[in-house]
Coordinates of C-alpha atoms and ligand atoms in Angstrom, one line a residue:
M300 CA 70.8 43.4 21.5
K301 CA 68.1 45.6 20.1
K302 CA 64.7 44.0 20.6
N303 CA 63.0 44.8 17.4
S304 CA 60.7 42.1 16.2
V305 CA 57.0 43.1 16.2
Y306 CA 53.8 41.0 15.8
I307 CA 50.5 42.9 15.3
E308 CA 47.0 41.5 15.5
T309 CA 44.1 43.7 14.2
Y310 CA 40.5 43.7 15.5
G311 CA 37.5 45.9 14.6
C312 CA 36.7 48.0 11.5
Q313 CA 38.7 48.7 8.3
M314 CA 40.0 51.9 10.0
N315 CA 41.9 49.7 12.3
V316 CA 43.2 47.6 9.4
A317 CA 44.5 50.8 7.8
D318 CA 45.9 52.0 11.1
S319 CA 47.9 48.8 11.6
E320 CA 49.5 49.5 8.3
I321 CA 50.4 53.0 9.5
V322 CA 51.8 51.5 12.7
M323 CA 53.9 49.1 10.7
G324 CA 55.0 52.0 8.5
I325 CA 56.1 54.0 11.5
L326 CA 57.9 51.1 13.2
G327 CA 59.5 50.0 9.9
N328 CA 61.0 53.5 9.5
N329 CA 62.5 53.1 13.0
G330 CA 64.3 49.8 12.4
Y331 CA 61.7 47.4 13.6
E332 CA 60.9 44.2 11.7
L333 CA 57.6 42.5 11.3
T334 CA 57.0 38.9 12.2
Q335 CA 54.0 36.7 11.4
Q336 CA 54.9 34.4 14.3
I337 CA 54.0 35.5 17.8
K338 CA 56.6 33.2 19.3
K339 CA 59.4 35.1 17.6
A340 CA 58.1 38.5 18.6
D341 CA 59.7 40.8 21.1
I342 CA 56.7 43.1 21.0
V343 CA 53.1 41.9 20.6
L344 CA 50.6 44.6 19.7
L345 CA 46.8 44.2 19.6
N346 CA 44.9 46.9 17.7
T347 CA 41.6 46.8 19.5
C348 CA 37.9 47.6 19.0
S349 CA 35.4 48.9 21.6
I350 CA 32.2 49.1 19.5
R351 CA 30.3 46.4 21.3
D352 CA 30.9 44.5 24.6
N353 CA 31.6 41.3 22.7
A354 CA 34.4 43.0 20.8
E355 CA 36.1 43.9 24.1
Q356 CA 35.5 40.5 25.6
R357 CA 37.4 38.9 22.7
I358 CA 40.4 41.1 23.4
Y359 CA 40.3 40.1 27.1
G360 CA 40.2 36.5 26.1
R361 CA 43.2 37.0 23.9
L362 CA 45.1 38.8 26.7
G363 CA 44.5 35.6 28.7
N364 CA 46.3 33.5 26.0
L365 CA 49.1 36.1 25.8
K366 CA 49.6 35.9 29.5
K367 CA 50.5 32.2 29.1
I368 CA 53.0 32.9 26.3
K369 CA 54.5 35.7 28.3
S370 CA 55.1 33.4 31.3
N371 CA 57.6 31.6 29.2
K372 CA 59.0 34.8 27.6
P373 CA 59.0 37.4 30.4
N374 CA 60.8 40.0 28.3
M375 CA 58.1 40.1 25.6
L376 CA 56.2 43.4 25.6
I377 CA 52.4 43.4 25.2
G378 CA 50.7 46.5 23.9
I379 CA 47.1 47.6 23.4
L380 CA 46.5 50.0 20.5
G381 CA 43.3 51.4 19.1
C382 CA 39.9 52.1 20.6
M383 CA 40.2 50.1 23.8
A384 CA 43.3 52.0 24.6
E385 CA 41.2 55.2 24.9
R386 CA 38.3 53.7 26.7
L387 CA 40.1 51.5 29.2
R388 CA 43.5 52.9 29.7
K389 CA 43.4 52.7 33.6
D390 CA 41.9 49.3 33.7
L391 CA 44.3 47.9 31.2
I392 CA 47.4 49.1 33.0
E393 CA 46.3 48.6 36.6
E394 CA 44.2 45.5 36.4
K395 CA 45.7 43.6 33.4
K396 CA 49.2 43.8 34.7
I397 CA 50.6 42.0 31.7
V398 CA 50.0 45.1 29.5
D399 CA 53.1 47.2 29.1
L400 CA 51.9 49.7 26.5
V401 CA 48.7 51.5 25.9
V402 CA 48.6 53.7 22.8
G403 CA 45.5 55.3 21.3
P404 CA 44.8 56.0 17.6
D405 CA 46.3 59.5 17.5
E406 CA 49.6 58.7 19.3
Y407 CA 51.2 56.1 17.0
R408 CA 54.1 58.4 16.0
R409 CA 55.3 58.0 19.6
L410 CA 55.3 54.2 19.5
P411 CA 59.1 53.9 19.1
E412 CA 59.7 56.2 22.1
L413 CA 57.0 54.4 24.2
I414 CA 58.3 51.0 23.3
D415 CA 61.7 52.1 24.6
S416 CA 60.3 53.3 27.9
A417 CA 58.4 50.0 28.3
F418 CA 61.6 48.0 27.7
N419 CA 63.2 50.2 30.4
G420 CA 60.5 49.1 32.9
E421 CA 58.1 52.0 32.7
K422 CA 54.6 51.6 31.3
G423 CA 54.4 53.3 27.9
I424 CA 51.2 55.3 27.8
G425 CA 50.0 57.6 25.0
V426 CA 46.3 58.2 24.8
K427 CA 45.9 61.9 23.9
L428 CA 43.5 62.5 21.1
S429 CA 44.5 65.1 18.5
R430 CA 42.5 67.6 16.4
T431 CA 45.0 67.5 13.6
E432 CA 46.8 64.2 13.3
T433 CA 46.1 62.5 9.9
Y434 CA 49.4 60.6 9.4
D435 CA 49.4 62.0 5.8
D436 CA 53.2 61.9 5.5
I437 CA 53.4 58.2 6.7
I438 CA 53.6 55.6 4.0
P439 CA 51.6 52.6 5.3
Y440 CA 53.3 49.2 5.2
R441 CA 51.5 47.1 2.6
E442 CA 52.2 43.7 1.1
D443 CA 51.8 43.5 -2.7
G444 CA 48.2 42.7 -3.5
L445 CA 45.0 43.8 -5.3
Q446 CA 43.1 45.7 -2.7
A447 CA 44.1 48.5 -0.4
W448 CA 42.4 50.6 2.3
I449 CA 43.2 54.4 2.6
S450 CA 42.0 56.5 5.6
V451 CA 40.9 59.8 4.2
M452 CA 39.6 61.2 7.5
R453 CA 39.8 60.4 11.2
G454 CA 37.4 60.7 14.1
C455 CA 33.7 61.5 14.2
D456 CA 31.6 64.4 15.3
K457 CA 28.2 62.9 14.9
F458 CA 27.7 61.6 18.4
C459 CA 25.1 59.0 17.7
T460 CA 23.8 58.2 21.2
F461 CA 24.8 54.5 21.1
C462 CA 28.3 54.9 19.8
V463 CA 31.8 55.1 21.4
V464 CA 33.7 56.1 18.3
P465 CA 33.6 59.9 18.9
F466 CA 35.1 59.2 22.3
T467 CA 37.8 56.7 21.2
R468 CA 38.7 58.4 17.9
G469 CA 38.2 62.1 18.8
R470 CA 37.2 64.9 16.5
E471 CA 36.6 64.7 12.8
R472 CA 39.5 65.8 10.6
S473 CA 40.3 65.3 6.9
R474 CA 43.6 64.3 5.3
D475 CA 45.2 66.4 2.7
L476 CA 43.8 65.6 -0.8
N477 CA 47.1 65.6 -2.6
S478 CA 48.6 63.1 -0.1
I479 CA 45.7 60.8 -0.8
I480 CA 46.1 61.1 -4.6
D481 CA 49.9 60.5 -4.3
E482 CA 49.2 57.3 -2.3
I483 CA 46.7 56.1 -4.9
K484 CA 49.3 56.7 -7.7
L485 CA 51.8 54.7 -5.8
L486 CA 49.3 51.8 -5.4
S487 CA 48.4 51.9 -9.1
S488 CA 52.0 51.7 -10.1
R489 CA 52.4 48.7 -7.8
G490 CA 49.6 46.9 -9.6
F491 CA 46.8 47.4 -7.1
R492 CA 43.3 47.2 -8.7
E493 CA 41.0 48.4 -6.0
V494 CA 41.2 51.1 -3.3
T495 CA 38.7 51.8 -0.6
L496 CA 38.6 55.3 0.9
L497 CA 37.8 55.1 4.6
G498 CA 36.3 57.3 7.2
Q499 CA 33.5 57.0 9.8
N500 CA 31.6 59.5 7.8
V501 CA 33.3 60.1 4.5
N502 CA 30.6 62.5 3.3
S503 CA 31.8 65.2 5.6
Y504 CA 35.4 65.1 4.1
M505 CA 36.7 68.6 3.5
D506 CA 40.1 69.8 2.5
G507 CA 40.0 73.6 1.9
S508 CA 37.2 73.9 -0.7
Y509 CA 37.4 70.3 -1.8
D510 CA 34.6 68.0 -0.6
F511 CA 34.3 64.3 -0.8
S512 CA 32.9 64.3 -4.3
D513 CA 36.0 66.2 -5.5
L514 CA 38.2 63.7 -3.7
L515 CA 36.3 60.7 -5.3
A516 CA 36.5 62.3 -8.8
S517 CA 40.3 62.9 -8.4
S518 CA 40.9 59.5 -7.0
A519 CA 39.0 57.9 -9.9
A520 CA 41.0 59.9 -12.5
V521 CA 44.3 58.4 -11.3
D522 CA 43.9 55.1 -13.1
R523 CA 40.6 54.1 -14.8
S524 CA 41.4 50.4 -14.3
L525 CA 41.6 50.9 -10.5
R526 CA 38.2 50.4 -8.8
I527 CA 37.4 53.0 -6.2
R528 CA 35.2 52.1 -3.2
F529 CA 34.3 54.2 -0.1
T530 CA 32.8 53.7 3.3
T531 CA 31.0 54.8 5.4
S532 CA 28.4 57.3 4.2
H533 CA 26.1 59.0 6.7
P534 CA 22.6 59.5 5.3
Q535 CA 22.5 63.1 6.5
D536 CA 25.3 64.4 4.3
L537 CA 24.9 62.3 1.1
S538 CA 24.7 65.1 -1.5
D539 CA 23.3 65.1 -5.0
K540 CA 26.8 66.1 -6.2
L541 CA 28.2 62.9 -4.7
L542 CA 25.6 60.7 -6.4
E543 CA 26.3 62.4 -9.7
T544 CA 30.1 61.9 -9.2
I545 CA 29.5 58.2 -8.5
A546 CA 27.3 57.9 -11.6
S547 CA 29.6 59.6 -14.0
N548 CA 32.8 57.8 -13.2
T549 CA 33.0 54.2 -14.6
N550 CA 35.5 53.0 -12.0
I551 CA 33.7 54.3 -8.9
C552 CA 31.8 51.3 -7.7
K553 CA 28.1 51.6 -7.8
Y554 CA 27.8 50.3 -4.3
I555 CA 26.8 52.5 -1.3
H556 CA 27.0 51.4 2.3
L557 CA 24.4 53.6 4.0
P558 CA 23.7 52.5 7.6
V559 CA 20.0 53.1 8.5
Q560 CA 20.3 51.6 12.1
S561 CA 16.4 51.6 12.6
G562 CA 13.3 51.9 10.5
S563 CA 11.5 54.0 13.2
N564 CA 11.7 57.8 13.2
R565 CA 11.2 57.8 16.9
I566 CA 14.2 55.5 17.5
L567 CA 16.3 57.4 14.9
E568 CA 15.7 60.5 17.0
E569 CA 16.6 58.8 20.2
M570 CA 19.8 57.6 18.4
N571 CA 20.5 61.2 17.3
R572 CA 20.9 60.0 13.7
T573 CA 19.6 63.4 12.4
Y574 CA 17.6 62.0 9.4
T575 CA 14.1 60.6 9.0
I576 CA 13.2 57.5 7.1
E577 CA 11.4 59.7 4.5
H578 CA 14.7 61.5 3.9
Y579 CA 16.6 58.3 3.8
L580 CA 14.2 56.9 1.2
T581 CA 14.6 60.0 -1.0
I582 CA 18.4 59.4 -1.2
I583 CA 17.8 55.7 -2.2
D584 CA 15.3 56.9 -4.9
K585 CA 17.6 59.5 -6.3
A586 CA 20.5 57.1 -6.5
R587 CA 18.4 54.5 -8.2
K588 CA 17.1 57.0 -10.8
L589 CA 20.7 58.0 -11.6
M590 CA 22.1 54.5 -11.4
P591 CA 19.6 51.7 -12.0
N592 CA 22.1 49.0 -11.0
V593 CA 23.3 50.7 -7.7
S594 CA 23.5 48.3 -4.7
F595 CA 23.0 49.3 -1.1
S596 CA 24.2 47.7 2.1
T597 CA 23.4 48.8 5.6
D598 CA 23.9 48.5 9.4
I599 CA 21.0 47.7 11.7
I600 CA 20.8 47.7 15.5
S601 CA 18.1 45.7 17.2
G602 CA 16.8 46.4 20.7
F603 CA 17.9 50.0 21.2
P604 CA 16.4 51.3 24.5
T605 CA 12.6 51.9 24.3
E606 CA 12.3 50.0 21.0
T607 CA 8.8 48.6 20.8
Y608 CA 7.5 45.7 18.6
E609 CA 6.1 48.4 16.2
D610 CA 9.5 50.0 15.9
H611 CA 11.0 46.6 15.1
L612 CA 8.3 46.1 12.4
A613 CA 9.3 49.5 11.0
T614 CA 12.9 48.2 10.7
L615 CA 11.7 45.1 8.8
D616 CA 9.6 47.4 6.7
I617 CA 12.5 49.6 5.6
M618 CA 14.5 46.5 4.7
Q619 CA 11.6 45.4 2.4
K620 CA 11.4 48.9 0.9
V621 CA 15.1 49.3 0.2
R622 CA 15.9 45.6 -0.5
Y623 CA 19.5 45.8 0.6
D624 CA 22.1 43.6 -1.1
G625 CA 23.7 43.1 2.3
A626 CA 23.5 44.1 6.0
Y627 CA 25.6 44.1 9.1
M628 CA 23.1 43.4 11.9
F629 CA 23.8 43.8 15.7
K630 CA 22.1 43.6 19.0
Y631 CA 22.3 46.9 20.9
S632 CA 25.2 46.9 23.4
P633 CA 25.3 49.7 26.0
R634 CA 28.6 51.6 26.1
E635 CA 29.7 53.5 29.1
G636 CA 30.1 57.2 28.5
T637 CA 27.6 57.4 25.6
K638 CA 24.3 59.2 26.0
A639 CA 22.3 56.1 25.5
F640 CA 24.1 54.4 28.4
K641 CA 22.0 56.7 30.7
M642 CA 18.8 55.3 29.2
V643 CA 17.4 52.0 30.7
D644 CA 18.5 49.1 28.5
D645 CA 14.9 47.9 28.7
V646 CA 14.6 45.5 25.8
S647 CA 15.3 42.0 27.3
E648 CA 18.2 40.0 25.9
E649 CA 15.7 37.4 24.7
T650 CA 13.7 40.0 22.8
K651 CA 16.8 41.5 21.3
S652 CA 17.9 38.1 20.1
K653 CA 14.5 37.2 18.7
R654 CA 14.2 40.5 16.8
L655 CA 17.8 40.2 15.5
Q656 CA 17.1 36.7 14.2
E657 CA 14.0 38.0 12.3
I658 CA 16.1 40.8 10.8
I659 CA 18.8 38.3 9.8
N660 CA 16.3 35.9 8.3
L661 CA 14.6 38.6 6.3
Q662 CA 17.9 39.9 5.0
Q663 CA 19.0 36.4 3.9
Q664 CA 15.7 36.0 2.0
I665 CA 16.2 39.3 0.3
S666 CA 19.8 38.7 -0.6
L667 CA 18.9 35.3 -2.0
E668 CA 16.1 36.8 -4.1
I669 CA 18.3 39.6 -5.5
N670 CA 21.1 37.1 -6.3
Q671 CA 18.7 34.7 -8.0
S672 CA 17.4 37.5 -10.1
L673 CA 20.9 37.8 -11.5
I674 CA 20.9 34.3 -13.0
G675 CA 21.3 34.6 -16.7
T676 CA 22.9 38.0 -16.6
E677 CA 26.5 38.9 -17.3
D678 CA 28.8 41.1 -15.1
I679 CA 32.4 42.2 -14.9
V680 CA 34.5 40.5 -12.2
L681 CA 37.8 41.4 -10.8
V682 CA 39.6 38.1 -10.4
E683 CA 41.0 37.8 -6.8
G684 CA 42.5 34.3 -6.9
E685 CA 41.7 30.7 -6.3
S686 CA 38.4 30.1 -4.6
K687 CA 38.7 29.1 -0.9
K688 CA 37.1 25.7 -1.4
S689 CA 38.8 24.5 -4.6
E690 CA 41.8 25.3 -6.8
L691 CA 39.7 24.3 -9.8
F692 CA 37.7 27.6 -9.3
F693 CA 38.5 31.2 -9.2
S694 CA 36.9 33.8 -7.0
G695 CA 36.3 37.4 -7.9
R696 CA 34.1 40.4 -7.1
T697 CA 31.6 42.4 -9.1
D698 CA 31.4 46.2 -8.9
S699 CA 28.5 45.7 -6.5
N700 CA 30.8 43.8 -4.2
K701 CA 29.3 40.3 -4.8
I702 CA 31.6 37.3 -4.7
V703 CA 31.5 35.3 -8.0
I704 CA 32.9 31.7 -8.3
F705 CA 33.8 30.5 -11.8
P706 CA 36.0 27.7 -13.3
A707 CA 39.7 28.4 -13.2
T708 CA 41.0 29.1 -16.7
I709 CA 44.6 29.0 -18.1
G710 CA 45.8 32.4 -18.9
I711 CA 43.8 34.3 -16.4
I712 CA 45.5 35.7 -13.3
E713 CA 44.4 37.6 -10.3
G714 CA 43.9 41.2 -11.1
D715 CA 42.4 40.6 -14.5
Y716 CA 38.9 41.8 -15.3
V717 CA 36.7 39.2 -16.9
K718 CA 33.1 38.9 -17.9
V719 CA 31.1 36.1 -16.3
K720 CA 27.6 34.8 -17.0
I721 CA 25.8 33.9 -13.7
N722 CA 24.2 30.5 -13.7
R723 CA 23.6 29.8 -9.9
A724 CA 23.2 31.8 -6.8
T725 CA 23.0 31.5 -3.0
S726 CA 22.3 34.3 -0.6
A727 CA 26.0 34.9 -0.2
T728 CA 27.6 33.8 -3.5
L729 CA 27.1 33.9 -7.3
F730 CA 28.4 31.1 -9.5
G731 CA 29.1 31.5 -13.2
D732 CA 30.9 30.7 -16.4
L733 CA 33.6 32.8 -18.1
V734 CA 32.4 34.7 -21.1
E735 CA 35.5 36.7 -22.1
V736 CA 38.5 38.5 -20.7
I737 CA 37.9 42.3 -20.5
S738 CA 41.3 43.6 -19.5
K739 CA 44.6 42.0 -18.3
R740 CA 46.5 43.3 -15.3
E741 CA 49.7 44.9 -16.6
T742 CA 52.1 43.9 -13.9
E743 CA 51.9 40.2 -13.6
V744 CA 53.4 40.0 -10.2
N745 CA 51.2 37.4 -8.7
S746 CA 50.4 35.0 -11.4
I747 CA 48.4 32.0 -10.4
A748 CA 49.6 28.6 -11.4
V749 CA 46.8 26.5 -12.9
Ligands
LIG1039 N1 30.5 55.4 11.2 C1 29.8 54.3 10.7 C2 29.8 53.0 11.5 C3 30.5 52.9 12.7 S1 30.4 51.5 13.8 C4 28.3 54.8 10.6 O1 28.0 55.8 11.2 O2 27.6 54.2 10.0 C5 29.6 50.3 12.8 C6 28.3 49.9 13.2 O3 28.3 49.3 14.5 C7 27.3 51.0 13.3 O4 26.8 51.4 12.1 C8 26.2 50.4 14.2 O5 25.2 49.8 13.5 C9 27.0 49.4 15.1 N2 27.1 49.9 16.4 C10 27.8 51.0 16.9 N3 27.6 51.1 18.3 C11 26.9 50.0 18.6 C12 26.3 49.6 19.9 N4 26.6 50.3 21.0 N5 25.6 48.5 19.9 C13 25.4 47.8 18.8 N6 25.8 48.2 17.6 C14 26.5 49.3 17.5
LIG1040 FE1 29.4 56.2 15.5 FE2 27.5 57.7 14.5 FE3 30.0 58.4 14.2 FE4 29.1 56.3 12.9 S1 28.4 58.4 12.6 S2 31.0 56.5 14.0 S3 27.7 55.4 14.3 S4 28.9 58.3 16.1
LIG1041 FE1 35.9 49.4 16.7 FE2 37.1 51.7 16.9 FE3 36.5 50.8 14.5 S1 35.5 51.0 18.2 S2 34.6 49.7 14.9 S3 37.9 49.8 15.9 S4 36.6 52.9 15.2

């Protein structure tokens, strides 16, 4: 009997979410079936992340659980995909004996072959990184829905000194523009309403003479009722042309994730981020002149080696200056193989935690102030479905990526665009009342019963 039932669990960033869909696309083309129930699976795959130590510890914890399941089901294969496959191949195979397959991000095409060898008792290992693989001919497996991720480039050449990504994902390469546009057309015809273009550093996208602005403009032209988002932008390469493209296309969301990492120029240099705070602020200024309503989010690391209290204050200061709508905030975690790993991790755990807490508190206060300033205003919301807490309410998202909760209304379904007037706000959520329907979703595939 062919063993063909696959269960996949995804950790880490959106690139991994998109990669799991590619993996399912490849396996689906080779006769494998997906299952949502681990107990029914012949093959269990974990698509893993190495970005910080706690991300890897979670996976080790999960492998501990799987070991128990496998003891009752000895023929079940366990595979590690993604970034940990690159970083820890030896350790995973030799020390975690329950792992049968280790396959890195550029070798997913070989999965069917590697699964076969694993069933034949050999370990299936594929961890070569490629300079060309972009999976542009693979149609990712996607359930029907509203929102889709599309990888437009892979790898990273920036080598920020704290980061494992250039080692786990290899060199930067862009996907063929036409293949991306074809995928967006397909998503539009299936009734999707939002597409996020993904890359570690989308601004350095290049296909022949087409840059990321050209890709964004072409993506937006496919279907004007399809929202286009993108992430992540590196501050070094964010061009005026890109800002003008965002400003001049109504369906490109006016929301830019622009990781600053630190407010101190000295630390930015130690991180090899290749921009100064002054340059960073010029981009923010230019964007706000062109698009007064543009929102920003960021990533911040606290406690990078040699960070002083003054450096930390500089981080709080840049947060006050930019006033981000949201931030992802982390304690520095040393990663073996990176340049910063050779520096002494000299900020104590206690200081890292204290500084991180101050950063989080400040961001919460800023988010609350920004959200409260929206009370009384109206905004367009893409309806995503029932709110998590109550079926009497709908939940949706604004162009600036804020969640809005409003009373459920007969005749409105997920995928509709509606105008909502905001009447209450917390630091994480806006609440409002329906003003009017702006546009209905044409394919009513997922109507919500009210
Ligand atoms: N390519 C993106 C982000 C990649 S990783 C960019 O350049 O912005 C997402 C975030 O994780 C990074 O922005 C950084 O803030 C954080 N991060 C990466 N390595 C880290 C480490 N060693 N310790 C703590 N945070 C880290
Ligand atoms: Fe990591 Fe820097 Fe590349 Fe982002 S740009 S993935 S932080 S090396
Ligand atoms: Fe993690 Fe790899 Fe993404 S390290 S953040 S899964 S690129």
